[in-house]
XYZ file of C-alpha atoms in Angstrom:
264
model
C -0.005 0.185 0.231
C 1.464 3.510 -1.147
C 2.020 5.636 2.203
C 2.998 9.127 2.732
C 6.280 9.790 2.890
C 7.350 11.082 6.399
C 10.127 13.328 5.270
C 9.671 14.489 1.444
C 12.604 13.615 -0.293
C 14.695 15.446 -2.428
C 16.367 15.057 -5.945
C 18.040 17.453 -8.616
C 14.155 17.023 -9.839
C 12.174 18.218 -6.563
C 14.725 20.830 -6.684
C 14.684 22.341 -9.409
C 13.029 25.071 -9.114
C 11.750 24.946 -12.946
C 8.152 24.522 -11.676
C 5.486 23.447 -9.032
C 6.440 19.804 -8.331
C 3.877 18.493 -6.632
C 4.818 15.763 -3.927
C 4.107 12.004 -4.428
C 3.571 8.979 -1.872
C 6.141 5.945 -1.535
C 5.176 3.193 -3.239
C 5.547 -1.043 -2.128
C 5.751 -3.338 -4.987
C 2.399 -4.632 -4.491
C 0.674 -1.760 -5.683
C 1.079 -1.829 -9.900
C -1.481 -4.958 -9.107
C -3.973 -3.217 -7.054
C -3.820 -0.945 -10.051
C -4.510 -3.293 -11.988
C -7.601 -4.886 -9.981
C -9.382 -1.831 -9.483
C -8.401 -0.979 -13.333
C -10.402 -4.612 -13.669
C -13.312 -2.997 -11.537
C -13.261 -0.173 -13.762
C -13.489 -2.268 -16.981
C -16.168 -4.658 -15.984
C -18.478 -1.345 -14.856
C -18.365 -0.079 -18.049
C -18.360 -2.638 -20.686
C -19.132 -0.706 -23.869
C -16.905 2.013 -23.865
C -13.886 -0.619 -22.322
C -14.150 -2.721 -25.400
C -14.794 0.573 -27.664
C -10.869 1.556 -27.069
C -10.125 -1.716 -26.735
C -10.963 -2.193 -30.702
C -9.082 1.549 -31.285
C -5.541 -0.035 -29.886
C -6.285 -3.338 -31.816
C -7.019 -1.560 -35.269
C -4.551 0.542 -35.231
C -1.535 -2.442 -35.156
C -3.602 -4.057 -37.774
C -3.393 -1.179 -39.539
C 0.356 -0.926 -39.823
C 0.308 -4.694 -40.785
C -1.903 -4.090 -43.177
C 0.738 -1.054 -44.711
C 3.830 -3.269 -43.993
C 1.918 -6.346 -46.209
C 0.884 -3.329 -48.854
C 4.241 -2.246 -49.152
C 6.824 -5.387 -48.657
C 8.908 -2.778 -46.396
C 9.525 -5.484 -43.262
C 12.164 -3.792 -41.554
C 9.030 -0.639 -40.019
C 7.539 -3.070 -37.911
C 10.158 -2.051 -35.258
C 9.879 1.987 -35.960
C 5.745 1.162 -36.322
C 5.876 -0.676 -32.878
C 7.436 1.936 -31.131
C 5.858 4.486 -32.334
C 2.295 2.972 -31.426
C 4.243 2.651 -27.464
C 5.046 6.329 -27.944
C 1.825 8.017 -28.377
C -0.421 5.346 -26.448
C -0.243 7.957 -22.898
C -1.992 10.742 -25.086
C -4.651 8.602 -26.988
C -5.262 6.977 -23.427
C -7.059 9.859 -21.655
C -10.526 9.270 -22.800
C -10.052 5.702 -20.429
C -8.646 7.915 -17.813
C -11.712 9.448 -17.992
C -13.628 6.597 -17.546
C -12.477 5.935 -14.698
C -12.518 9.318 -13.144
C -15.819 9.263 -13.853
C -16.456 5.983 -12.198
C -14.715 7.509 -8.853
C -16.842 10.253 -9.226
C -20.017 7.238 -9.061
C -21.309 8.969 -12.386
C -22.056 6.986 -15.527
C -18.978 7.576 -18.463
C -19.826 8.394 -21.769
C -17.783 8.494 -24.804
C -18.372 11.845 -25.393
C -17.135 12.946 -21.924
C -14.294 10.806 -22.945
C -13.328 12.650 -25.797
C -14.191 16.060 -24.436
C -11.965 15.124 -21.742
C -8.923 16.169 -23.720
C -10.118 19.505 -23.990
C -9.885 20.045 -19.935
C -6.720 21.383 -19.745
C -6.388 21.589 -24.065
C -2.971 23.584 -24.356
C -1.254 21.703 -22.138
C -2.812 18.355 -23.281
C -1.907 18.985 -26.497
C 1.660 19.967 -25.516
C 2.160 17.070 -24.181
C 0.974 15.485 -27.379
C 3.495 17.810 -29.831
C 5.975 16.410 -27.013
C 5.592 13.179 -27.833
C 5.337 13.312 -31.395
C 8.546 14.789 -31.331
C 10.033 12.181 -29.882
C 8.168 9.947 -32.219
C 9.702 11.460 -35.261
C 13.300 11.588 -33.576
C 12.637 7.916 -33.100
C 11.763 7.404 -36.961
C 14.874 9.370 -37.964
C 17.135 6.677 -35.638
C 15.189 4.050 -37.204
C 15.853 5.408 -40.135
C 19.180 5.296 -39.479
C 19.308 1.846 -38.731
C 17.990 0.820 -41.435
C 20.318 2.507 -43.875
C 22.938 1.028 -42.317
C 20.987 -2.780 -43.351
C 23.314 -3.821 -46.943
C 20.737 -3.926 -49.815
C 22.243 -6.997 -51.575
C 21.530 -9.363 -48.214
C 18.008 -11.404 -48.182
C 15.714 -10.384 -45.545
C 15.822 -13.618 -44.182
C 15.984 -13.628 -40.256
C 19.177 -14.718 -40.042
C 20.268 -11.354 -41.702
C 17.387 -9.379 -39.763
C 18.609 -10.484 -36.121
C 21.550 -7.597 -35.327
C 19.351 -4.803 -37.142
C 16.078 -5.817 -35.044
C 18.407 -6.479 -32.061
C 19.859 -2.716 -32.222
C 16.738 -1.329 -32.943
C 14.834 -3.142 -30.242
C 17.663 -1.812 -27.834
C 17.397 1.375 -29.117
C 13.739 1.799 -28.949
C 13.360 0.416 -25.694
C 15.490 3.170 -24.223
C 13.257 5.639 -26.234
C 9.826 4.141 -24.736
C 11.537 4.058 -20.868
C 12.150 7.816 -21.571
C 8.683 8.436 -22.672
C 7.855 6.303 -19.427
C 9.995 8.661 -17.457
C 8.274 11.828 -18.734
C 4.498 10.744 -18.971
C 3.251 7.743 -16.897
C 1.127 10.063 -14.987
C 1.921 13.243 -17.276
C -1.957 13.499 -19.090
C -4.028 12.367 -15.547
C -2.699 14.747 -14.209
C -3.295 17.337 -16.865
C -6.196 16.447 -16.921
C -6.860 16.558 -13.490
C -5.285 19.341 -11.791
C -5.170 21.543 -14.819
C -1.706 22.427 -13.910
C 0.921 23.588 -17.117
C 2.736 20.772 -18.661
C 6.079 21.487 -17.026
C 4.255 21.351 -13.685
C 2.594 18.057 -14.613
C 5.838 16.752 -16.109
C 7.973 17.174 -13.321
C 5.168 15.878 -10.996
C 5.651 12.410 -12.820
C 9.235 12.594 -13.398
C 10.004 13.118 -9.588
C 7.094 10.269 -9.219
C 8.950 7.841 -10.991
C 11.629 8.490 -9.976
C 11.469 8.514 -6.199
C 9.644 5.363 -6.717
C 11.901 3.345 -8.891
C 11.099 -0.231 -8.222
C 7.405 0.247 -8.416
C 7.802 2.331 -11.383
C 9.852 -0.411 -12.543
C 7.715 -3.004 -12.570
C 4.628 -0.884 -13.460
C 6.451 -0.521 -17.101
C 7.708 -4.217 -17.266
C 4.012 -4.696 -16.907
C 2.970 -2.734 -19.337
C 5.831 -4.280 -21.150
C 4.175 -7.553 -20.935
C 0.875 -6.239 -21.908
C 2.100 -5.055 -25.350
C 3.599 -8.405 -25.989
C 1.048 -10.319 -25.043
C -1.249 -7.929 -27.434
C 1.014 -9.003 -30.262
C 1.873 -12.553 -29.682
C -2.177 -12.535 -30.321
C -2.087 -11.034 -33.413
C -3.447 -7.907 -31.817
C -6.493 -9.413 -30.744
C -4.986 -9.122 -26.594
C -5.036 -5.129 -26.752
C -8.696 -5.519 -26.857
C -9.184 -6.572 -23.337
C -5.362 -5.186 -21.997
C -4.800 -1.691 -23.308
C -8.078 -0.620 -21.460
C -6.967 -2.811 -18.515
C -3.810 -0.611 -18.371
C -5.418 3.022 -18.979
C -7.591 2.161 -15.911
C -5.111 0.587 -14.014
C -3.205 3.452 -14.470
C -5.636 6.386 -13.349
C -5.536 4.899 -10.273
C -2.114 3.994 -10.111
C -2.361 8.270 -10.522
C -4.312 8.593 -7.585
C -2.319 6.266 -5.414
C 0.772 8.560 -6.266
C 0.365 11.770 -6.377
C -0.469 13.225 -3.005
C -3.952 15.368 -3.217
C -5.090 17.925 -0.122
C -7.883 15.230 0.899
C -7.054 12.062 0.958
C -9.408 9.601 -1.962
C -10.255 5.743 -1.452
C -12.198 4.712 -4.170
C -11.609 0.460 -3.984
């Protein structure tokens, strides 16, 4: 269970004075599993919206796969997968709104979830642009890796493996960077209506202060993505909404509030 720090931990992020940093709680290694349980409850309470968002996250990689088959450029798979993961936090805003509405004992709706992106529009779109810039930078790096592939080699697994390995390592680095920047940034922007710098630094401070539990949470997200790809993206129908709902509960559990919130 998360608990309040007896003394506020200090680090370079919290003491940077770049923007306000909202304090975080101390997490335990079991907390990410608690978030999943709460996310599962939300999914059962909003099955139609869960299916809708799940289908969106399933259709996107299906479309990517179709483009690969259409163009025959199989080396686009890894860059496309990483792009999908980079913009995921921004696309998940609607799912955060579902959990928020359920927390308030409201009936969630698709229209309300769509409007959630406008609650703090300038800063939320600022986050989207930041993720887009990182995505474009990743695509340039991926293009460089692809350019190193000798054109005279056949595209078989043995020849592709070194380049896929390099792409995986570099892509994992980009993904960890995005996680560090955006694990809870979107929920903070949605609910608190703070500026982007405050949301980013608050999120970074929470991740840095709770490295163990947050790395476990990152691994759970990665595992969900891998299961989704292993099931030819069908698993995303359930797993992506579950991760989205659980992320909201992770935010509630991690970032300090003026009053205690108990949504079980």
